[in-house]
Coordinates of C-alpha atoms and ligand atoms in Angstrom, one line a residue:
M272 CA -14.4 19.5 19.3
S273 CA -17.4 19.5 21.8
A274 CA -20.7 17.8 21.0
P275 CA -22.9 20.1 18.9
T276 CA -26.4 21.2 20.2
D277 CA -28.1 22.4 17.0
T278 CA -30.0 20.5 14.5
I279 CA -28.7 19.8 11.1
A280 CA -30.6 19.0 7.7
A281 CA -29.6 18.2 4.1
I282 CA -30.9 16.6 1.2
A283 CA -29.2 13.3 1.3
T284 CA -29.8 11.9 -2.2
P285 CA -27.8 13.3 -5.3
P286 CA -29.2 16.4 -6.9
G287 CA -31.5 16.1 -10.0
R288 CA -34.6 14.1 -10.4
G289 CA -35.4 10.6 -9.2
G290 CA -38.0 8.2 -7.9
V291 CA -37.2 9.1 -4.3
G292 CA -35.5 11.8 -2.7
M293 CA -34.6 12.0 1.0
V294 CA -34.0 14.8 3.5
R295 CA -32.2 13.8 6.6
V296 CA -32.5 15.9 9.9
S297 CA -30.3 15.3 13.0
G298 CA -30.2 16.7 16.3
P299 CA -32.1 17.6 19.5
A300 CA -34.8 19.5 17.6
V301 CA -36.1 16.5 15.7
P302 CA -39.0 15.5 17.9
A303 CA -40.4 19.3 17.6
I304 CA -39.7 19.5 13.8
G305 CA -41.4 16.1 13.4
A306 CA -44.5 17.1 15.4
A307 CA -44.8 20.4 13.4
L308 CA -44.1 18.8 9.9
I309 CA -45.9 15.4 10.1
G310 CA -48.1 15.6 13.2
A311 CA -46.8 12.9 15.5
L312 CA -43.5 11.1 15.1
P313 CA -43.7 7.4 14.0
P314 CA -42.6 4.7 16.4
P315 CA -38.8 4.2 16.5
R316 CA -37.3 2.7 13.6
M317 CA -40.8 2.0 11.8
A318 CA -41.7 3.5 8.5
R319 CA -44.9 5.4 8.2
V320 CA -46.6 7.2 5.4
A321 CA -47.3 10.9 6.3
N322 CA -48.1 14.3 4.7
F323 CA -45.3 16.7 5.1
T324 CA -47.0 20.1 5.6
D325 CA -45.9 23.6 5.3
A326 CA -46.6 26.6 7.7
A327 CA -50.2 26.8 6.5
G328 CA -50.7 23.1 7.0
E329 CA -50.9 22.5 3.2
P330 CA -49.0 19.3 2.2
I331 CA -45.5 20.0 0.5
D332 CA -45.3 16.2 -0.4
R333 CA -46.4 12.8 1.0
G334 CA -44.0 10.2 1.8
L335 CA -42.3 7.8 4.2
C336 CA -40.7 8.9 7.6
L337 CA -38.5 7.1 9.7
Y338 CA -37.4 8.2 13.2
F339 CA -34.3 6.9 15.0
P340 CA -34.1 8.2 18.6
A341 CA -30.7 8.9 20.1
P342 CA -28.5 7.1 20.6
H343 CA -29.5 4.5 18.1
S344 CA -28.8 6.4 14.9
F345 CA -26.1 6.9 12.5
T346 CA -25.1 10.4 14.0
G347 CA -25.9 9.1 17.7
E348 CA -28.5 12.1 17.7
H349 CA -32.1 12.1 17.1
V350 CA -32.5 11.4 13.4
L351 CA -35.4 12.0 11.0
E352 CA -35.6 10.7 7.5
L353 CA -38.1 12.1 5.1
H354 CA -38.6 10.1 2.1
G355 CA -40.3 11.9 -0.6
H356 CA -40.6 12.2 -4.2
G357 CA -37.2 12.9 -5.9
G358 CA -37.9 16.4 -7.6
P359 CA -35.6 19.2 -6.9
V360 CA -38.5 21.5 -6.2
V361 CA -40.1 19.2 -3.7
M362 CA -36.7 18.5 -2.0
D363 CA -35.8 22.2 -1.8
L364 CA -39.4 23.0 -0.4
L365 CA -39.0 20.2 2.1
L366 CA -35.6 21.1 3.4
A367 CA -36.6 24.8 3.4
R368 CA -39.6 23.9 5.7
V369 CA -37.3 21.8 8.0
I370 CA -34.9 24.8 8.3
E371 CA -37.9 27.0 9.0
L372 CA -38.9 24.7 11.8
G373 CA -35.4 25.3 13.4
A374 CA -32.7 23.2 11.5
R375 CA -29.9 24.6 9.8
Q376 CA -28.4 23.3 6.4
A377 CA -25.5 20.8 7.3
N378 CA -22.0 21.4 6.1
P379 CA -20.3 18.6 3.8
G380 CA -19.6 15.6 5.9
E381 CA -21.4 16.9 9.1
F382 CA -23.5 13.9 9.6
S383 CA -20.5 11.6 9.6
Q384 CA -18.6 14.1 11.8
R385 CA -21.3 13.9 14.4
A386 CA -21.2 10.2 14.2
Y387 CA -17.5 10.4 15.0
L388 CA -18.0 13.0 17.7
N389 CA -20.8 10.7 19.4
D390 CA -18.3 7.7 19.0
K391 CA -20.6 5.9 16.5
L392 CA -17.6 5.7 14.2
D393 CA -13.9 6.3 14.6
L394 CA -12.2 8.6 12.2
A395 CA -10.9 5.8 9.9
Q396 CA -14.5 4.6 9.6
A397 CA -15.8 7.9 8.9
E398 CA -13.3 8.3 6.2
A399 CA -14.4 5.0 4.8
V400 CA -17.9 6.1 4.5
A401 CA -16.8 8.9 2.0
D402 CA -14.4 6.2 0.4
L403 CA -17.3 3.9 -0.2
I404 CA -19.3 6.7 -1.8
D405 CA -16.4 7.6 -3.9
A406 CA -15.1 4.2 -4.9
A407 CA -14.0 4.0 -8.5
S408 CA -14.1 0.1 -8.8
A409 CA -15.9 -2.8 -7.2
A410 CA -12.6 -3.8 -5.4
A411 CA -12.3 -0.4 -4.0
A412 CA -15.9 -0.4 -2.7
R413 CA -15.4 -3.7 -1.0
A414 CA -12.3 -2.4 0.7
A415 CA -14.0 0.6 1.9
L416 CA -16.8 -1.3 3.3
R417 CA -14.4 -3.5 5.2
S418 CA -12.8 -0.3 6.5
L419 CA -16.2 0.8 7.5
D420 CA -16.9 -2.3 9.4
G421 CA -13.8 -1.8 11.4
A422 CA -11.3 -4.2 9.7
F423 CA -8.6 -1.5 9.7
S424 CA -9.5 0.3 13.0
Q425 CA -9.6 -3.0 14.9
Q426 CA -5.9 -3.8 13.9
V427 CA -4.9 -0.4 14.8
H428 CA -6.6 -0.7 18.2
A429 CA -5.0 -4.0 18.9
L430 CA -1.5 -2.6 18.1
V431 CA -2.2 0.4 20.4
E432 CA -3.2 -1.9 23.2
R433 CA 0.1 -3.8 22.9
L434 CA 2.1 -0.6 22.6
T435 CA 0.3 0.7 25.8
L436 CA 1.1 -2.5 27.7
L437 CA 4.8 -2.3 26.6
R438 CA 5.0 1.4 27.6
V439 CA 3.6 0.5 31.1
Q440 CA 6.3 -2.0 31.6
I441 CA 9.0 0.2 30.4
E442 CA 7.8 3.1 32.5
A443 CA 7.5 0.6 35.5
G444 CA 11.1 -0.4 35.0
L445 CA 12.4 3.1 34.9
D446 CA 10.3 4.2 37.9
F447 CA 11.4 1.5 40.1
P448 CA 15.0 0.6 38.9
D449 CA 15.7 -1.0 42.4
E450 CA 12.9 -3.7 42.2
E451 CA 14.4 -7.3 42.3
L452 CA 12.6 -8.0 39.1
D453 CA 14.7 -6.2 36.4
L454 CA 12.3 -5.8 33.6
F455 CA 15.0 -5.1 31.1
A456 CA 17.3 -8.0 31.9
D457 CA 15.7 -10.8 30.2
G458 CA 15.3 -9.1 26.8
R459 CA 11.6 -9.8 26.8
L460 CA 10.6 -6.1 26.4
A461 CA 13.1 -5.8 23.5
A462 CA 11.6 -8.8 21.9
E463 CA 8.0 -7.4 22.1
A464 CA 9.1 -4.2 20.8
S465 CA 10.6 -6.0 17.8
A466 CA 7.5 -8.0 17.3
L467 CA 5.4 -5.0 17.3
A468 CA 7.7 -3.3 14.9
D469 CA 7.1 -6.3 12.5
D470 CA 3.4 -6.2 12.9
L471 CA 3.3 -2.5 12.4
S472 CA 5.2 -2.8 9.3
A473 CA 2.9 -5.7 7.9
L474 CA -0.1 -3.3 8.6
L475 CA 1.7 -0.6 6.9
R476 CA 2.1 -2.7 3.7
R477 CA -1.4 -3.6 3.7
A478 CA -2.6 0.0 4.3
G479 CA -0.3 1.0 1.4
E480 CA -2.3 -1.4 -0.7
G481 CA -5.5 -0.2 0.5
R482 CA -4.4 3.4 -0.3
L483 CA -3.4 2.3 -3.9
L484 CA -6.8 0.7 -4.5
R485 CA -8.3 4.1 -3.5
E486 CA -6.0 6.5 -5.1
G487 CA -4.5 4.5 -7.8
L488 CA -0.9 4.4 -9.2
T489 CA 0.6 7.0 -11.4
V490 CA 2.6 5.3 -14.1
V491 CA 4.7 7.6 -16.5
L492 CA 6.0 6.4 -19.8
A493 CA 9.2 8.0 -20.7
G494 CA 11.9 7.4 -23.5
A495 CA 13.1 8.7 -26.8
P496 CA 10.8 9.5 -29.5
N497 CA 9.4 6.6 -31.7
V498 CA 10.2 3.7 -29.4
G499 CA 6.6 2.9 -28.9
K500 CA 5.4 4.8 -25.8
S501 CA 2.1 5.6 -27.3
S502 CA 1.5 2.2 -28.8
L503 CA 2.3 0.8 -25.2
L504 CA -0.2 3.1 -23.7
N505 CA -2.9 2.0 -26.4
A506 CA -2.1 -1.6 -25.7
L507 CA -2.5 -1.4 -21.9
A508 CA -5.7 0.6 -22.3
E509 CA -6.8 -1.7 -25.0
R510 CA -8.0 1.2 -27.2
E511 CA -6.8 3.9 -29.4
A512 CA -6.2 6.6 -26.9
A513 CA -3.0 8.0 -28.2
I514 CA -1.9 8.9 -31.8
V515 CA 0.5 6.5 -33.1
T516 CA 2.7 7.6 -36.1
A517 CA 6.1 6.7 -37.3
I518 CA 7.0 10.4 -37.2
P519 CA 9.3 11.2 -34.2
G520 CA 7.8 13.7 -31.7
T521 CA 4.1 13.0 -32.3
T522 CA 3.1 13.2 -28.6
R523 CA 3.9 16.8 -27.7
D524 CA 1.6 17.2 -24.8
V525 CA 0.9 14.9 -21.8
L526 CA -1.7 12.3 -22.4
R527 CA -3.5 10.5 -19.6
E528 CA -5.4 7.3 -19.6
H529 CA -7.2 5.6 -16.6
L530 CA -7.3 1.8 -16.5
G531 CA -7.2 -0.9 -13.9
I532 CA -5.2 -4.2 -13.4
D533 CA -6.9 -6.5 -11.1
G534 CA -8.7 -3.8 -9.4
L535 CA -5.6 -1.5 -9.1
P536 CA -6.4 1.8 -10.7
L537 CA -3.6 3.0 -13.0
H538 CA -3.3 6.5 -14.2
L539 CA -1.1 6.1 -17.1
V540 CA 0.7 9.2 -18.5
D541 CA 2.2 9.1 -22.0
T542 CA 4.8 11.9 -22.3
A543 CA 6.5 13.6 -25.1
G544 CA 9.7 11.8 -25.8
L545 CA 12.8 13.1 -24.0
R546 CA 15.2 14.7 -26.6
D547 CA 16.7 18.0 -27.3
S548 CA 14.4 20.1 -29.5
D549 CA 14.3 23.5 -31.0
D550 CA 10.7 23.3 -31.6
P551 CA 9.1 25.5 -28.7
V552 CA 5.9 23.3 -28.7
E553 CA 7.9 20.2 -28.2
R554 CA 10.4 21.7 -25.7
E555 CA 7.3 22.7 -23.7
G556 CA 6.1 19.0 -24.0
I557 CA 9.3 17.8 -22.7
R558 CA 9.4 20.4 -19.7
R559 CA 5.9 18.8 -18.8
A560 CA 7.3 15.2 -19.2
R561 CA 9.9 15.9 -16.7
A562 CA 7.4 17.4 -14.2
E563 CA 5.3 14.1 -14.7
I564 CA 8.3 11.9 -14.1
E565 CA 9.0 13.7 -10.9
R566 CA 5.5 12.9 -9.5
A567 CA 5.3 9.4 -10.7
D568 CA 4.9 6.4 -8.5
H569 CA 6.3 4.1 -11.2
L570 CA 8.4 5.0 -14.4
L571 CA 8.4 3.0 -17.6
F572 CA 11.3 3.7 -19.5
V573 CA 10.6 2.6 -23.0
T574 CA 13.4 1.7 -25.4
E575 CA 13.8 -0.8 -28.5
A576 CA 15.0 -4.3 -28.6
G577 CA 18.1 -4.5 -30.7
D578 CA 19.5 -1.4 -29.4
P579 CA 18.3 -1.1 -25.8
Q580 CA 19.2 2.2 -24.1
T581 CA 20.0 2.6 -20.5
P582 CA 17.7 4.6 -18.3
P583 CA 19.3 8.0 -17.6
A584 CA 20.6 8.3 -14.1
E585 CA 18.4 11.4 -13.4
L586 CA 15.4 9.1 -13.8
L587 CA 16.3 6.4 -11.4
G588 CA 15.1 8.1 -8.2
E589 CA 14.8 6.1 -4.8
A590 CA 11.1 6.9 -4.3
R591 CA 9.8 5.2 -7.5
A592 CA 10.2 1.9 -9.1
V593 CA 11.6 1.9 -12.6
T594 CA 10.8 -0.7 -15.3
R595 CA 12.8 -0.6 -18.6
V596 CA 10.4 -1.9 -21.2
I597 CA 12.4 -3.4 -24.1
N598 CA 9.8 -2.9 -26.9
K599 CA 9.5 -4.3 -30.5
I600 CA 10.7 -7.7 -29.7
D601 CA 8.8 -8.8 -32.6
L602 CA 11.2 -7.0 -34.8
A603 CA 14.3 -8.6 -33.1
G604 CA 12.8 -12.0 -32.9
E605 CA 13.2 -12.1 -29.1
P606 CA 11.0 -14.0 -26.6
P607 CA 9.0 -12.0 -23.9
R608 CA 10.5 -12.2 -20.5
S609 CA 11.2 -10.2 -17.2
E610 CA 14.6 -9.8 -15.9
P611 CA 15.5 -8.0 -12.7
Q612 CA 18.5 -5.6 -12.8
A613 CA 20.2 -3.7 -10.0
A614 CA 18.4 -0.5 -10.4
W615 CA 15.2 -1.4 -12.5
T616 CA 13.6 -4.5 -14.0
D617 CA 13.8 -5.3 -17.9
V618 CA 10.5 -6.4 -19.4
Y619 CA 10.8 -7.4 -23.0
L620 CA 7.6 -7.2 -25.0
S621 CA 5.9 -6.1 -28.1
A622 CA 3.2 -3.2 -27.9
R623 CA 2.3 -4.2 -31.4
S624 CA 1.6 -8.1 -30.9
G625 CA 0.8 -7.9 -27.3
A626 CA 3.5 -10.6 -26.3
G627 CA 4.8 -9.8 -22.7
L628 CA 2.1 -7.1 -21.8
D629 CA 1.0 -9.7 -18.9
L630 CA 4.6 -9.8 -17.7
L631 CA 4.5 -5.9 -17.5
R632 CA 1.2 -5.9 -15.7
E633 CA 2.6 -8.3 -13.1
R634 CA 5.8 -6.4 -12.9
I635 CA 3.8 -3.2 -11.9
K636 CA 1.8 -4.9 -9.3
T637 CA 4.7 -6.5 -7.7
A638 CA 6.8 -3.3 -7.8
V639 CA 4.1 -1.4 -5.9
G640 CA 3.5 -4.5 -3.6
F641 CA 0.0 -4.9 -4.8
H642 CA -1.5 -8.4 -4.1
T643 CA -5.1 -9.0 -4.5
G644 CA -7.6 -11.4 -2.7
E645 CA -6.1 -10.5 0.9
G646 CA -9.1 -8.9 2.1
L647 CA -7.9 -5.4 1.7
F648 CA -9.3 -2.6 3.6
S649 CA -9.3 1.1 2.3
A650 CA -6.6 3.5 3.6
R651 CA -5.5 7.0 2.9
R652 CA -2.3 8.7 2.4
R653 CA -2.5 10.2 6.1
H654 CA -3.1 6.6 7.6
V655 CA 0.0 5.3 5.6
Q656 CA 2.1 8.3 6.9
A657 CA 1.0 7.8 10.4
L658 CA 1.8 4.1 10.2
R659 CA 5.1 4.6 8.7
H660 CA 6.0 7.1 11.5
A661 CA 4.7 4.7 14.0
T662 CA 6.8 1.8 12.7
D663 CA 10.0 3.9 12.6
C664 CA 9.5 4.9 16.1
V665 CA 8.9 1.4 17.4
S666 CA 11.9 0.1 15.3
R667 CA 14.1 2.7 16.9
G668 CA 12.7 1.8 20.3
A669 CA 13.2 -1.7 19.9
E670 CA 16.8 -1.2 18.8
L671 CA 17.5 0.8 22.0
L672 CA 16.0 -1.9 24.3
T673 CA 17.9 -4.6 22.2
R674 CA 21.2 -2.7 22.8
G675 CA 20.2 -2.2 26.5
V676 CA 20.8 1.6 26.4
G677 CA 18.5 4.4 26.7
A678 CA 15.3 2.9 27.8
E679 CA 14.0 6.6 28.5
L680 CA 14.6 7.2 24.9
A681 CA 12.8 4.0 23.8
A682 CA 9.9 4.9 26.0
E683 CA 9.6 8.3 24.3
E684 CA 9.7 6.6 20.8
L685 CA 6.8 4.4 22.0
R686 CA 4.8 7.2 23.2
L687 CA 5.3 9.0 19.7
A688 CA 4.3 5.9 18.0
Q689 CA 1.0 5.6 20.1
Q690 CA 0.5 9.2 19.3
A691 CA 0.7 8.5 15.6
L692 CA -1.6 5.5 15.7
G693 CA -4.1 7.6 17.7
E694 CA -4.3 10.1 14.7
I695 CA -5.5 7.2 12.5
T696 CA -8.5 6.4 14.5
G697 CA -9.0 9.9 15.8
A698 CA -8.2 9.2 19.4
V699 CA -5.5 12.1 19.1
T700 CA -6.5 14.6 16.6
S701 CA -6.6 18.4 16.2
D702 CA -9.8 20.2 15.2
D703 CA -7.9 21.5 12.1
L704 CA -7.5 18.0 11.0
L705 CA -11.1 17.1 11.7
G706 CA -12.2 20.1 9.6
R707 CA -9.9 19.2 6.6
I708 CA -11.0 15.6 6.6
F709 CA -14.9 16.1 6.8
S710 CA -14.8 19.3 4.5
T711 CA -14.1 16.8 1.6
F712 CA -17.1 14.8 2.1
C713 CA -20.4 15.4 0.2
I714 CA -23.3 17.3 1.7
G715 CA -25.9 15.0 3.4
K716 CA -23.3 12.4 4.4
Ligands
GDP1072 P1 6.3 7.0 -29.4 O1 6.7 8.1 -30.3 O2 7.4 6.5 -28.5 O3 5.1 7.2 -28.7 O4 6.1 5.9 -30.3 P2 4.8 5.2 -31.2 O5 3.9 4.4 -30.2 O6 4.2 6.4 -32.0 O7 5.4 4.2 -32.3 C1 6.5 4.6 -33.2 C2 6.4 3.6 -34.2 O8 6.8 2.3 -33.8 C3 5.0 3.4 -34.9 O9 5.3 3.2 -36.3 C4 4.5 2.1 -34.3 O10 3.7 1.3 -35.0 C5 6.0 1.4 -34.0 N1 5.7 0.4 -33.0 C6 5.4 0.6 -31.7 N2 5.5 -0.6 -30.9 C7 5.9 -1.6 -31.8 C8 6.1 -3.1 -31.7 O11 5.9 -3.6 -30.6 N3 6.6 -3.6 -32.8 C9 6.8 -3.1 -34.1 N4 7.1 -3.7 -35.0 N5 6.5 -1.8 -34.2 C10 6.1 -0.9 -33.2

């Protein structure tokens, strides 16, 4: 994508009425637009009160204007901010006037996109802008701000640098095999590749947490009718979200509840009990339950103390963690506890009394590797995928170097890893990817 030459404008404040509304203009035509609209531009970065005038010289509104000359602005271009009164009519008139003077309406995310194209932000930081605006919890907002400040990007850059250095040495060893100094002989390069793989997988874990903080975790409740799934959903949500009755088959549709544990957003899905049924409505519910289970990050298989059932083999996928919730311990007179098994973990609790619920919350956090208070940064699914790819490539490269075979193949693995990391910060990207990322932003950002 080449640097744009036109000038864009948008109402940057949310639609509706408010004390203040802001139109932001960015691009080379800003000085000319400013001159026509407010007479002379204010001194750089200094607020000034001015009349915003229409073509006839009549004021549309009176407000503050701020001018940020290139390159010292958010986008890296000339930027003009017009802070007027936040009414939809005033804002629309002001935007229309700016467009009349030569700007065009900005596309979603176009200001951030220009900031990226002008090297003001890398791609992960630009995405953090959108994540900060969309943050669903205070923890998610803090994490997004850390990414925006470059916490995530800096770590990626540091790894890319080490990777580059390693590649240079391997390529040198390949190009000059007769040199006295045999780079591969002392195992130094293999050791550095292994260390890199470890550091990459540590970053991958933290990025995974950052993604969870942003997107949340889908937890599906499954099990036979009447074991207490709806009661458990209500207990975790701390409100009566689902209908609880003693009649089997009450939950026929899929019920969703959004809650958080220590800042980790949980999308809890209660499903129809899994059993064979002749009732077409219940059968549809069961079909939907199975579809939800397919998509879940974590599965809670609920069963009753006294006669605990084994989770069906079909529910034990590799991709997601399974917890067997042994409910109604109050009836069986058992203590709450958590016991790891080979393919799942048992948590004994009572949805009715609340005993053991904390153990379940802990178990869910541990199972997804969520530890709070580590200075998390926000990350997206695509970052996690890229990091995983890079980690796999470097691990394979390290293994080849350790075995002392296939240095060429190792070099290729490291090249692929570097490319994957480049996709995170936007050092390597396609226009298509950029288009997809920025189009999900809001207008004026
Ligand atoms: P679901 O069909 O699996 O969603 O089960 P429900 O949540 O509707 O519960 C079925 C019945 O079991 C209801 O009468 C609940 O009050 C009861 N129940 C649920 N959890 C507990 C528990 O921990 N202890 C006791 N004693 N009863 C429970």
